[in-house]
Amino acid sequence: MFDVVADIFGHFIDPRKRVYVGYLLFSVLIAIVWLIFFRGKSLNNSVKILFDKKIWLSRSSRADFFIFLINRCISILISPVLITQMVIATAIFYWLHGITWLQSESLQHVAEFIIMFSFTTFIFLLDDFSKYWVHRWMHKWPVLWALHKVHHSAEVLTPLTVYRTHPLEGIVFTIRGTFTQGISIASFIFFFGNSVDLFTVLGANVLLFLFNTAGSNLRHSHIGIRYWSWLENILISPAQHQLHHSVDIAHHDKNFGAALAIWDYMFGSLHHSEDVESLRLGVEEDDRNFNKLSTLYFSPLMEIFYIMSRRANTIYSKLRSITR
Amino acid sequence: MQNIGGELKGFAMSLQTGKYNLGETGTKLNRLIGMGPLLMNASQVTGMNSSGEFLKDEGSGWGEYKLHMLKVQKLMIDAFQVKARNKDKLSDMSNLAEKLGGSNSSEND
Ligand SMILES: [Zn+2]
Ligand SMILES: [Zn+2]
């Protein structure tokens, strides 16, 4: 029993997860400093704003909490079934050895520091880049949007909203992670041999650690911290992600990035932050009650079934008109 | 490499003439190892003629040979539960994978 509870809440004490207590504490500190020095609030008021009951006890954030619990249980149950990054890594590793003009361990004499630096940076960049594209597809393809809508149905944002995810979308994310890790591990061990290693702080990739201590949890919060315009071309500010959650059509399909804004900049989906206090968050297009758990879990499945059967119908009638 | 490969052939032969029947694992080992190591000029001993001279032939190339060696490594680990794995690439990879902390990420942006 204790094991199950530890498994479910383990993310809060794992520095490789965004909701690690240390990162949450840093986010609180950053928010309070920002409210005092940039919004001219008193300390007392800042704390009141930050822990606003209307936000934390709202229907939306209560739903977040239950989704977190349910998804953790599902993930513990299905994780042994999903393929691991080692399967992908081994396959790619063998495949690289089969390419005759590639010399394995041809770079093994490079200084260890450089190898570690390259690996740490490469895996962070590949991870962030693939997150950008998967997120973009989540918005573009109707079947995936039916799933991702669960995340966007949040009407208020708290750090737990990061877990407001349909389980099927979670599987897509896991496959993405499996491939990025498999590719990085296999190619680096192939070319650099066994001195490949990761620079870590508290066991987490140092770059991920920096991103998280810099207040990554505030992107899912009502604290609309904005960066300088030039910095918002490089890093996604909390306000930029909050804008991604806005119902306003002008804000649709903007700021898909996770840590870095450079992908949005490069592929034309960047939107600089605005004063987000007036933003309305959520999905406007339908009137389902997305704070009901049964709706959150089952209506995306029905929507996907509907999309699929409509497509099958179109194909069927096209075929009929051809054969007639 | 030549020496190691030669020793490997000897090792595989001694495994197969030992008291355990290797069955399928033995067949796979023979196929992967060949008659002997790949020589520096990328040729490999493929047999022996009637007067007892080795016949050599174009080997499979270094890339493929290394790949075969890797598969031998994996086969030995799986079939004999090899514990001492000094320069085992696959264990390097799984150490790294462990360090990265699993790919099971439900974090959504
Ligand atoms: Zn979000
Ligand atoms: Zn989104």
Coordinates of N, CA, C and O in Angstrom, one line a residue, chain A residues 103-111 115 191-193:
Chain A
Q103 N 32.0 4.5 -39.0 CA 33.0 3.8 -38.1 C 32.6 4.0 -36.7 O 32.5 5.1 -36.2
S104 N 32.3 2.9 -36.0 CA 31.9 3.0 -34.6 C 33.1 3.5 -33.7 O 34.2 3.2 -34.0
E105 N 32.7 4.3 -32.7 CA 33.7 4.8 -31.7 C 34.8 5.7 -32.4 O 35.9 5.8 -31.9
S106 N 34.4 6.2 -33.6 CA 35.4 7.0 -34.3 C 35.7 8.3 -33.6 O 36.7 8.9 -33.9
L107 N 34.9 8.7 -32.6 CA 35.1 9.9 -31.9 C 35.4 9.7 -30.4 O 35.3 10.6 -29.6
Q108 N 35.9 8.5 -30.1 CA 36.0 8.2 -28.7 C 37.2 8.9 -28.0 O 37.3 8.9 -26.8
H109 N 38.1 9.5 -28.8 CA 39.2 10.2 -28.2 C 39.0 11.6 -27.9 O 39.8 12.3 -27.4
V110 N 37.8 12.1 -28.3 CA 37.4 13.5 -27.9 C 37.4 13.6 -26.4 O 37.0 12.6 -25.7
A111 N 37.7 14.8 -25.9 CA 37.8 14.9 -24.4 C 36.5 14.7 -23.8 O 35.4 15.0 -24.3
I115 N 32.4 15.5 -24.7 CA 31.4 14.5 -25.0 C 30.2 14.7 -24.1 O 29.0 14.7 -24.5
F191 N 29.2 6.5 -31.5 CA 30.3 7.4 -32.0 C 31.3 7.6 -30.9 O 32.5 7.8 -31.2
F192 N 30.9 7.8 -29.6 CA 31.8 8.2 -28.6 C 32.2 7.1 -27.6 O 33.0 7.3 -26.7
G193 N 31.6 5.9 -27.7 CA 32.0 4.8 -26.8 C 31.5 5.0 -25.4 O 30.5 5.8 -25.2

